[in-house]
DNA sequence: CTGAAATTTCAGAATATTCTGAAATATCGG
DNA sequence: CCGATATTTCAGAATATTCTGAAATTTCAG
């Protein structure tokens, strides 16, 4: 591995972290390297810096492209493919969340919906379905929130995150100011309330 | 594997999903099984239902305990250990997020802080540090939001998630009502603003 | 077209992880 | 304390993943 020490620490760390995230070490390292590079890199650059085989880099880049995590671009008069990550780190977060949702949440929701359609054949199955219903509703709430928040532009998203639970205070204030007392509790208690 | 078909589908799915989440198939299956079971199960129950070895179950349960994802309890007059998941699914979410933060975010933050202390020895290193700073600040914002939101009781958390970006509308309303016009922009634009 | 450069594919080697059975250890009622 | 029951440990087998080098394919300038 042929990298400045400071960069190497970072790259090695993301290589190790990769395995916790369902991507392999090399893919993690390639991504980390592209992330901290000022200029886009071609495959041969990556081979030299990480000290892995050309074919390994090729497969790693293919996987990163499947995740939409890298951009492919070209330099004038140079046939090689150059890769980079978006400059905007929030764009990276959005892509990551979107792709993980697509791979993990969506198939799980499909399965849950299928299983919940079936008729339970025993008390055991009935209870199992109840639990799956809870999980289904939870995922629905979370993905609904995500779909909503994802549409915000970054400035507003940051504003929202910075506030954190202080939003709560504002909600309480809103309630005190605007909600008709009698209707307040029932509206708030139903998670499906839009 | 000795399970009602409906339950088996669910258990197999979580076995496969496990690998995307840094846990192995058996651990995923054990967790899924405990999640949909009405009654706590002992190790031998799990062996029978999943058709894996006793030692594999033992190791799987140990890992789930390390993740704080299962509860160990006893029945009167029975020496065996019985395991279950919390009834409250929100408690499960909180634990999962907490543990993943502990294992993935916290070590990364430690590393970023260390590397950011060092003196860059080249333009390349300087740029790398800038990117790491961006990542550090992003993680800090996200974990700050998380720490804040985590303290909410479940009812309020659900309320917040249900609102989604509608919170935005309320914020705008608040601004219009309460903020002194001149100070508005500068306050809103600084992400570090508490 | 041609052929040099770039990239991809893929079989098998290298490595890492998971799983098992046997043995060791721990627990607890009597 | 004994011994029956429960649980854990761990070496090695089974399996799965990752990585490489060689060959195949693609791309494009001339």
Short mmCIF file of C-alpha atoms (C1' of nucleotides) in Angstrom, two decimals:
data_model
loop_
_atom_site.label_atom_id
_atom_site.label_comp_id
_atom_site.label_asym_id
_atom_site.label_seq_id
_atom_site.Cartn_x
_atom_site.Cartn_y
_atom_site.Cartn_z
CA UNK A 1 0.00 0.00 0.00
CA UNK A 2 1.47 3.27 -1.18
CA UNK A 3 -0.24 6.16 0.61
CA UNK A 4 0.58 9.06 2.94
CA UNK A 5 0.27 7.74 6.52
CA UNK A 6 -2.71 9.91 7.35
CA UNK A 7 -4.59 8.72 4.30
CA UNK A 8 -3.59 5.12 4.89
CA UNK A 9 -5.10 5.11 8.38
CA UNK A 10 -8.38 6.29 6.95
CA UNK A 11 -8.38 3.83 4.05
CA UNK A 12 -7.55 0.86 6.27
CA UNK A 13 -10.29 1.81 8.71
CA UNK A 14 -12.92 1.90 5.98
CA UNK A 15 -11.66 -1.37 4.66
CA UNK A 16 -12.36 -2.97 8.02
CA UNK A 17 -15.67 -1.15 8.44
CA UNK A 18 -16.73 -2.39 5.03
CA UNK A 19 -17.23 -5.89 6.34
CA UNK A 20 -19.79 -4.64 8.85
CA UNK A 21 -21.65 -3.06 5.97
CA UNK A 22 -21.92 -6.00 3.64
CA UNK A 23 -19.14 -4.82 1.34
CA UNK A 24 -15.69 -6.34 1.29
CA UNK A 25 -12.44 -4.85 2.41
CA UNK A 26 -11.19 -3.85 -1.03
CA UNK A 27 -14.45 -2.14 -1.93
CA UNK A 28 -14.32 -0.20 1.33
CA UNK A 29 -10.74 0.82 0.66
CA UNK A 30 -11.42 1.90 -2.90
CA UNK A 31 -14.32 4.01 -1.75
CA UNK A 32 -12.34 5.63 1.06
CA UNK A 33 -9.53 6.39 -1.36
CA UNK A 34 -11.84 8.02 -3.88
CA UNK A 35 -13.57 9.93 -1.13
CA UNK A 36 -10.40 11.66 0.10
CA UNK A 37 -8.82 12.16 -3.32
CA UNK A 38 -8.85 15.61 -4.79
CA UNK A 39 -8.70 14.33 -8.36
CA UNK A 40 -10.62 11.45 -9.94
CA UNK A 41 -8.57 8.25 -10.13
CA UNK A 42 -8.33 5.57 -12.78
CA UNK A 43 -8.13 1.86 -12.05
CA UNK A 44 -4.36 1.75 -12.40
CA UNK A 45 -3.97 4.60 -9.87
CA UNK A 46 -6.00 2.57 -7.42
CA UNK A 47 -3.97 -0.59 -8.05
CA UNK A 48 -0.76 1.29 -7.28
CA UNK A 49 -2.04 2.97 -4.14
CA UNK A 50 -3.83 0.01 -2.58
CA UNK A 51 -1.52 -2.72 -3.81
CA UNK A 52 -4.27 -5.08 -4.96
CA UNK A 53 -4.77 -6.76 -8.30
CA UNK A 54 -6.17 -5.03 -11.34
CA UNK A 55 -9.07 -7.45 -11.53
CA UNK A 56 -9.96 -6.90 -7.90
CA UNK A 57 -10.15 -3.16 -8.53
CA UNK A 58 -12.29 -3.76 -11.59
CA UNK A 59 -14.78 -5.80 -9.58
CA UNK A 60 -14.72 -3.35 -6.71
CA UNK A 61 -15.48 -0.43 -8.98
CA UNK A 62 -18.29 -2.37 -10.59
CA UNK A 63 -19.84 -2.94 -7.19
CA UNK A 64 -19.50 0.71 -6.22
CA UNK A 65 -21.19 1.66 -9.49
CA UNK A 66 -24.03 -0.75 -8.72
CA UNK A 67 -24.44 1.15 -5.46
CA UNK A 68 -24.39 4.48 -7.31
CA UNK A 69 -21.62 5.51 -4.98
CA UNK A 70 -19.08 6.57 -7.59
CA UNK A 71 -19.14 8.77 -10.65
CA UNK A 72 -17.52 7.68 -13.88
CA UNK A 73 -15.92 10.42 -15.95
CA UNK A 74 -13.35 10.93 -18.68
CA UNK A 75 -10.46 13.26 -19.33
CA UNK A 76 -9.99 14.73 -22.80
CA UNK A 77 -7.58 12.63 -24.87
CA UNK A 78 -7.51 9.81 -22.33
CA UNK A 79 -9.44 6.62 -22.91
CA UNK A 80 -9.26 5.40 -19.33
CA UNK A 81 -12.20 5.56 -16.93
CA UNK A 82 -11.77 7.94 -14.02
CA UNK A 83 -13.80 7.61 -10.84
CA UNK A 84 -14.73 10.00 -8.07
CA UNK A 85 -17.26 10.48 -5.30
CA UNK A 86 -19.64 13.44 -5.23
CA UNK A 87 -18.18 16.58 -3.66
CA UNK A 88 -21.38 17.10 -1.74
CA UNK A 89 -21.28 14.79 1.24
CA UNK A 90 -25.04 15.09 1.71
CA UNK A 91 -25.52 13.65 -1.73
CA UNK A 92 -23.47 10.67 -0.58
CA UNK A 93 -25.67 10.20 2.47
CA UNK A 94 -28.80 10.36 0.38
CA UNK A 95 -27.49 7.74 -2.02
CA UNK A 96 -26.38 5.44 0.78
CA UNK A 97 -29.71 5.57 2.54
CA UNK A 98 -31.61 5.14 -0.71
CA UNK A 99 -29.58 2.10 -1.75
CA UNK A 100 -29.77 0.42 1.63
CA UNK A 101 -33.51 0.96 1.67
CA UNK A 102 -33.75 -0.61 -1.77
CA UNK A 103 -31.71 -3.66 -0.78
CA UNK A 104 -32.85 -4.25 2.79
CA UNK A 105 -36.13 -2.59 3.62
CA UNK A 106 -38.04 -2.96 0.36
CA UNK A 107 -37.59 -6.74 0.00
CA UNK A 108 -38.46 -7.19 3.67
CA UNK A 109 -41.64 -5.16 3.24
CA UNK A 110 -42.61 -7.27 0.24
CA UNK A 111 -42.12 -10.43 2.23
CA UNK A 112 -44.04 -9.11 5.22
CA UNK A 113 -46.96 -8.08 3.05
CA UNK A 114 -47.08 -11.51 1.43
CA UNK A 115 -46.97 -13.38 4.70
CA UNK A 116 -49.56 -11.10 6.27
CA UNK A 117 -52.02 -11.99 3.48
CA UNK A 118 -51.98 -15.65 4.44
CA UNK A 119 -54.48 -17.24 6.77
CA UNK A 120 -52.89 -18.29 10.07
CA UNK A 121 -53.35 -22.02 10.71
CA UNK A 122 -52.72 -21.97 14.46
CA UNK A 123 -52.47 -19.74 17.50
CA UNK A 124 -48.72 -19.75 17.04
CA UNK A 125 -49.02 -18.47 13.48
CA UNK A 126 -51.57 -15.90 14.55
CA UNK A 127 -49.16 -14.51 17.11
CA UNK A 128 -46.30 -14.57 14.61
CA UNK A 129 -48.41 -12.54 12.21
CA UNK A 130 -49.18 -10.00 14.89
CA UNK A 131 -45.46 -9.48 15.43
CA UNK A 132 -44.87 -9.20 11.71
CA UNK A 133 -47.66 -6.65 11.52
CA UNK A 134 -45.91 -4.59 14.18
CA UNK A 135 -42.69 -4.75 12.20
CA UNK A 136 -44.49 -3.87 9.00
CA UNK A 137 -46.15 -0.84 10.54
CA UNK A 138 -42.88 0.29 12.06
CA UNK A 139 -41.09 0.08 8.72
CA UNK A 140 -43.95 1.91 7.06
CA UNK A 141 -43.71 4.75 9.54
CA UNK A 142 -39.96 5.00 9.16
CA UNK A 143 -39.94 4.86 5.37
CA UNK A 144 -42.77 7.38 5.26
CA UNK A 145 -40.74 9.76 7.37
CA UNK A 146 -37.73 9.11 5.19
CA UNK A 147 -39.62 9.73 1.94
CA UNK A 148 -40.80 13.00 3.37
CA UNK A 149 -37.50 14.22 4.71
CA UNK A 150 -35.56 13.11 1.66
CA UNK A 151 -37.41 15.71 -0.41
CA UNK A 152 -36.11 18.58 1.69
CA UNK A 153 -33.22 20.52 0.30
CA UNK A 154 -30.02 20.16 2.27
CA UNK A 155 -30.25 23.50 3.99
CA UNK A 156 -33.63 22.69 5.47
CA UNK A 157 -32.59 19.16 6.33
CA UNK A 158 -29.63 20.48 8.29
CA UNK A 159 -31.89 22.96 10.00
CA UNK A 160 -34.22 20.16 11.02
CA UNK A 161 -31.41 17.95 12.31
CA UNK A 162 -29.85 20.81 14.21
CA UNK A 163 -33.08 21.44 16.02
CA UNK A 164 -33.38 17.79 17.03
CA UNK A 165 -36.01 17.32 19.65
CA UNK A 166 -36.37 21.05 20.16
CA UNK A 167 -38.96 20.64 17.47
CA UNK A 168 -40.93 19.13 20.28
CA UNK A 169 -41.16 22.45 22.02
CA UNK A 170 -42.48 24.03 18.90
CA UNK A 171 -45.03 21.28 18.46
CA UNK A 172 -46.25 21.80 21.99
CA UNK A 173 -46.50 25.48 21.33
CA UNK A 174 -48.42 24.81 18.13
CA UNK A 175 -50.79 22.51 20.01
CA UNK A 176 -51.42 25.09 22.69
CA UNK A 177 -52.02 27.77 20.13
CA UNK A 178 -54.02 26.07 17.42
CA UNK A 179 -55.53 22.69 18.26
CA UNK A 180 -59.09 22.45 19.48
CA UNK A 181 -58.74 20.88 22.94
CA UNK A 182 -61.24 18.04 22.39
CA UNK A 183 -59.62 16.72 19.19
CA UNK A 184 -56.05 16.87 20.41
CA UNK A 185 -55.48 13.47 22.02
CA UNK A 186 -57.13 11.28 19.42
CA UNK A 187 -55.24 12.90 16.55
CA UNK A 188 -51.88 12.55 18.24
CA UNK A 189 -52.26 8.91 19.27
CA UNK A 190 -52.88 7.39 15.86
CA UNK A 191 -49.58 6.74 14.02
CA UNK A 192 -51.40 6.39 10.72
CA UNK A 193 -52.79 9.88 11.01
CA UNK A 194 -51.61 11.93 8.06
CA UNK B 1 -36.06 -26.89 10.05
CA UNK B 2 -39.28 -27.59 11.92
CA UNK B 3 -41.54 -24.54 11.73
CA UNK B 4 -44.98 -23.52 10.43
CA UNK B 5 -44.52 -22.41 6.78
CA UNK B 6 -45.41 -18.81 7.49
CA UNK B 7 -42.87 -18.59 10.28
CA UNK B 8 -40.25 -20.41 8.26
CA UNK B 9 -40.45 -17.85 5.44
CA UNK B 10 -39.81 -15.08 7.93
CA UNK B 11 -36.97 -16.89 9.69
CA UNK B 12 -35.20 -17.77 6.44
CA UNK B 13 -35.49 -14.19 5.21
CA UNK B 14 -33.86 -12.81 8.33
CA UNK B 15 -31.18 -15.42 8.10
CA UNK B 16 -30.27 -14.10 4.67
CA UNK B 17 -30.61 -10.46 5.70
CA UNK B 18 -28.29 -11.13 8.61
CA UNK B 19 -25.32 -11.33 6.29
CA UNK B 20 -25.96 -7.78 5.06
CA UNK B 21 -25.92 -6.67 8.66
CA UNK B 22 -22.65 -8.18 9.81
CA UNK B 23 -24.28 -11.06 11.66
CA UNK B 24 -24.36 -14.60 10.36
CA UNK B 25 -27.27 -16.64 9.10
CA UNK B 26 -27.84 -18.61 12.27
CA UNK B 27 -27.80 -15.51 14.46
CA UNK B 28 -30.33 -13.87 12.16
CA UNK B 29 -32.55 -16.94 12.27
CA UNK B 30 -32.38 -17.23 16.04
CA UNK B 31 -33.32 -13.62 16.41
CA UNK B 32 -36.22 -13.88 13.97
CA UNK B 33 -37.49 -16.96 15.76
CA UNK B 34 -37.38 -15.30 19.16
CA UNK B 35 -39.01 -12.20 17.73
CA UNK B 36 -42.12 -14.01 16.49
CA UNK B 37 -42.39 -16.46 19.39
CA UNK B 38 -45.08 -15.85 21.94
CA UNK B 39 -43.18 -17.65 24.69
CA UNK B 40 -39.49 -17.43 25.56
CA UNK B 41 -37.45 -20.31 24.12
CA UNK B 42 -34.56 -22.30 25.53
CA UNK B 43 -31.55 -23.38 23.54
CA UNK B 44 -32.91 -26.87 22.92
CA UNK B 45 -36.18 -25.42 21.54
CA UNK B 46 -34.13 -23.40 19.07
CA UNK B 47 -32.03 -26.40 18.08
CA UNK B 48 -35.18 -28.39 17.26
CA UNK B 49 -36.87 -25.63 15.30
CA UNK B 50 -33.89 -24.43 13.29
CA UNK B 51 -32.15 -27.76 12.91
CA UNK B 52 -28.68 -26.47 13.78
CA UNK B 53 -26.21 -27.75 16.34
CA UNK B 54 -26.45 -27.02 20.01
CA UNK B 55 -23.08 -25.30 20.02
CA UNK B 56 -24.05 -23.07 17.14
CA UNK B 57 -27.11 -21.94 19.07
CA UNK B 58 -24.99 -21.34 22.13
CA UNK B 59 -22.65 -19.07 20.19
CA UNK B 60 -25.51 -17.33 18.43
CA UNK B 61 -27.23 -16.54 21.71
CA UNK B 62 -24.00 -15.24 23.11
CA UNK B 63 -23.66 -12.85 20.20
CA UNK B 64 -27.25 -11.67 20.53
CA UNK B 65 -26.62 -11.03 24.21
CA UNK B 66 -23.53 -9.02 23.35
CA UNK B 67 -25.79 -6.89 21.15
CA UNK B 68 -28.31 -6.53 23.99
CA UNK B 69 -30.93 -7.83 21.59
CA UNK B 70 -32.28 -10.67 23.71
CA UNK B 71 -33.46 -11.01 27.29
CA UNK B 72 -32.41 -13.93 29.43
CA UNK B 73 -34.99 -15.18 31.91
CA UNK B 74 -35.86 -18.25 33.95
CA UNK B 75 -38.95 -20.29 34.63
CA UNK B 76 -39.64 -21.46 38.19
CA UNK B 77 -38.34 -24.97 38.75
CA UNK B 78 -36.43 -25.04 35.46
CA UNK B 79 -32.71 -24.56 35.35
CA UNK B 80 -32.52 -23.84 31.63
CA UNK B 81 -32.01 -20.36 30.22
CA UNK B 82 -34.95 -18.95 28.30
CA UNK B 83 -34.59 -16.15 25.78
CA UNK B 84 -36.95 -13.60 24.33
CA UNK B 85 -36.99 -10.22 22.60
CA UNK B 86 -38.65 -7.17 24.13
CA UNK B 87 -42.39 -6.92 23.47
CA UNK B 88 -41.99 -3.26 22.66
CA UNK B 89 -40.69 -3.02 19.12
CA UNK B 90 -39.54 0.55 19.68
CA UNK B 91 -37.27 -0.68 22.41
CA UNK B 92 -35.73 -3.02 19.84
CA UNK B 93 -35.15 -0.16 17.42
CA UNK B 94 -33.51 1.92 20.12
CA UNK B 95 -31.18 -0.92 21.06
CA UNK B 96 -30.25 -1.64 17.46
CA UNK B 97 -29.43 1.97 16.69
CA UNK B 98 -27.51 2.37 19.94
CA UNK B 99 -25.41 -0.75 19.35
CA UNK B 100 -24.65 0.08 15.75
CA UNK B 101 -23.60 3.56 16.75
CA UNK B 102 -21.32 2.07 19.38
CA UNK B 103 -19.70 -0.34 16.93
CA UNK B 104 -19.54 1.75 13.77
CA UNK B 105 -19.87 5.46 14.38
CA UNK B 106 -18.00 5.88 17.65
CA UNK B 107 -14.77 4.16 16.53
CA UNK B 108 -14.88 6.09 13.27
CA UNK B 109 -15.28 9.38 15.11
CA UNK B 110 -12.32 8.51 17.32
CA UNK B 111 -10.19 7.79 14.29
CA UNK B 112 -11.29 10.96 12.50
CA UNK B 113 -10.48 13.09 15.53
CA UNK B 114 -7.04 11.55 15.81
CA UNK B 115 -6.20 12.00 12.14
CA UNK B 116 -7.52 15.56 12.14
CA UNK B 117 -5.09 16.45 14.94
CA UNK B 118 -2.10 15.62 12.76
CA UNK B 119 -0.20 18.13 10.69
CA UNK B 120 -0.71 17.57 6.95
CA UNK B 121 2.61 17.00 5.17
CA UNK B 122 1.44 17.79 1.64
CA UNK B 123 -1.35 19.35 -0.39
CA UNK B 124 -2.77 15.87 -0.86
CA UNK B 125 -2.93 15.30 2.87
CA UNK B 126 -4.42 18.71 3.42
CA UNK B 127 -7.22 17.95 1.02
CA UNK B 128 -7.76 14.52 2.58
CA UNK B 129 -8.10 16.18 5.97
CA UNK B 130 -10.67 18.60 4.61
CA UNK B 131 -12.79 15.68 3.44
CA UNK B 132 -12.40 13.93 6.77
CA UNK B 133 -13.45 17.12 8.50
CA UNK B 134 -16.61 17.16 6.39
CA UNK B 135 -17.31 13.59 7.37
CA UNK B 136 -16.59 14.31 11.01
CA UNK B 137 -18.95 17.27 11.06
CA UNK B 138 -21.65 15.27 9.31
CA UNK B 139 -21.41 12.46 11.84
CA UNK B 140 -21.46 14.98 14.66
CA UNK B 141 -24.65 16.54 13.35
CA UNK B 142 -26.31 13.16 12.89
CA UNK B 143 -25.29 11.78 16.28
CA UNK B 144 -26.33 15.03 17.94
CA UNK B 145 -29.76 14.73 16.37
CA UNK B 146 -29.89 11.10 17.40
CA UNK B 147 -28.93 11.82 21.02
CA UNK B 148 -31.65 14.40 21.15
CA UNK B 149 -34.39 12.33 19.57
CA UNK B 150 -33.49 9.21 21.49
CA UNK B 151 -34.53 10.93 24.71
CA UNK B 152 -38.08 11.42 23.52
CA UNK B 153 -40.68 8.99 24.78
CA UNK B 154 -42.12 6.75 22.12
CA UNK B 155 -45.37 8.60 21.77
CA UNK B 156 -43.62 11.84 20.95
CA UNK B 157 -41.14 10.12 18.68
CA UNK B 158 -43.98 8.60 16.66
CA UNK B 159 -45.63 11.99 16.52
CA UNK B 160 -42.45 13.53 15.16
CA UNK B 161 -41.95 10.80 12.56
CA UNK B 162 -45.57 10.99 11.48
CA UNK B 163 -45.22 14.68 10.82
CA UNK B 164 -42.12 14.13 8.73
CA UNK B 165 -41.21 17.24 6.83
CA UNK B 166 -44.47 18.91 7.76
CA UNK B 167 -42.44 20.08 10.70
CA UNK B 168 -40.95 22.37 8.12
CA UNK B 169 -44.24 24.17 7.69
CA UNK B 170 -44.48 24.70 11.41
CA UNK B 171 -40.96 26.04 11.52
CA UNK B 172 -41.72 28.51 8.81
CA UNK B 173 -44.82 29.55 10.66
CA UNK B 174 -42.79 29.98 13.82
CA UNK B 175 -40.25 32.10 11.96
CA UNK B 176 -42.93 34.31 10.52
CA UNK B 177 -44.53 34.75 13.89
CA UNK B 178 -41.61 35.12 16.25
CA UNK B 179 -38.25 35.84 14.68
CA UNK B 180 -36.96 39.37 14.36
CA UNK B 181 -36.58 39.82 10.57
CA UNK B 182 -32.96 41.02 10.64
CA UNK B 183 -31.60 38.04 12.61
CA UNK B 184 -33.45 35.36 10.67
CA UNK B 185 -31.07 34.44 7.89
CA UNK B 186 -27.85 34.22 9.87
CA UNK B 187 -29.41 32.03 12.52
CA UNK B 188 -30.87 29.59 10.03
CA UNK B 189 -27.82 29.24 7.83
CA UNK B 190 -25.32 28.09 10.42
CA UNK B 191 -25.53 24.33 10.97
CA UNK B 192 -23.57 24.60 14.22
CA UNK B 193 -26.12 26.98 15.63
CA UNK B 194 -27.63 25.48 18.75
"C1'" DC C 1 -10.33 -2.54 -40.42
"C1'" DT C 2 -6.28 -3.20 -37.31
"C1'" DG C 3 -4.06 -3.57 -33.20
"C1'" DA C 4 -2.80 -1.45 -28.91
"C1'" DA C 5 -4.83 -0.05 -24.69
"C1'" DA C 6 -8.31 -0.63 -21.36
"C1'" DT C 7 -11.54 -3.31 -19.08
"C1'" DT C 8 -14.04 -7.44 -17.78
"C1'" DT C 9 -14.64 -12.21 -16.89
"C1'" DC C 10 -13.82 -16.29 -14.58
"C1'" DA C 11 -11.60 -20.62 -12.79
"C1'" DG C 12 -9.16 -21.81 -9.19
"C1'" DA C 13 -6.08 -20.50 -5.17
"C1'" DA C 14 -5.96 -18.16 -0.90
"C1'" DT C 15 -8.28 -16.69 2.94
"C1'" DA C 16 -11.97 -16.10 6.18
"C1'" DT C 17 -16.13 -17.49 8.32
"C1'" DT C 18 -19.38 -20.61 10.01
"C1'" DC C 19 -20.66 -24.78 11.96
"C1'" DT C 20 -20.21 -29.17 14.33
"C1'" DG C 21 -19.18 -32.79 17.73
"C1'" DA C 22 -16.58 -33.85 21.54
"C1'" DA C 23 -14.75 -32.48 25.65
"C1'" DA C 24 -14.53 -29.25 29.36
"C1'" DT C 25 -16.76 -26.45 32.55
"C1'" DA C 26 -20.49 -24.61 35.25
"C1'" DT C 27 -24.71 -24.98 37.92
"C1'" DC C 28 -27.69 -26.56 41.32
"C1'" DG C 29 -31.12 -29.80 43.71
"C1'" DG C 30 -30.80 -33.14 46.95
"C1'" DC D 1 -20.25 -32.84 47.98
"C1'" DC D 2 -22.40 -35.74 44.23
"C1'" DG D 3 -24.02 -36.34 39.93
"C1'" DA D 4 -27.39 -35.06 36.61
"C1'" DT D 5 -28.36 -31.36 33.64
"C1'" DA D 6 -27.14 -27.31 31.20
"C1'" DT D 7 -23.92 -24.50 28.90
"C1'" DT D 8 -19.56 -23.15 26.86
"C1'" DT D 9 -15.32 -23.85 24.52
"C1'" DC D 10 -12.63 -25.04 20.79
"C1'" DA D 11 -10.14 -27.71 17.12
"C1'" DG D 12 -10.92 -28.96 12.87
"C1'" DA D 13 -14.30 -29.82 8.96
"C1'" DA D 14 -17.42 -27.67 5.91
"C1'" DT D 15 -18.67 -23.81 3.53
"C1'" DA D 16 -18.42 -19.21 1.67
"C1'" DT D 17 -16.00 -15.23 0.21
"C1'" DT D 18 -12.35 -12.75 -1.67
"C1'" DC D 19 -8.60 -12.25 -4.61
"C1'" DT D 20 -5.50 -13.19 -8.42
"C1'" DG D 21 -3.55 -14.06 -13.02
"C1'" DA D 22 -4.59 -15.38 -17.45
"C1'" DA D 23 -7.56 -15.12 -21.11
"C1'" DA D 24 -11.41 -12.95 -23.40
"C1'" DT D 25 -13.75 -8.97 -24.73
"C1'" DT D 26 -14.42 -4.17 -25.63
"C1'" DT D 27 -13.03 0.30 -27.21
"C1'" DC D 28 -11.19 3.52 -30.15
"C1'" DA D 29 -7.33 6.10 -32.63
"C1'" DG D 30 -5.18 5.84 -36.78
#
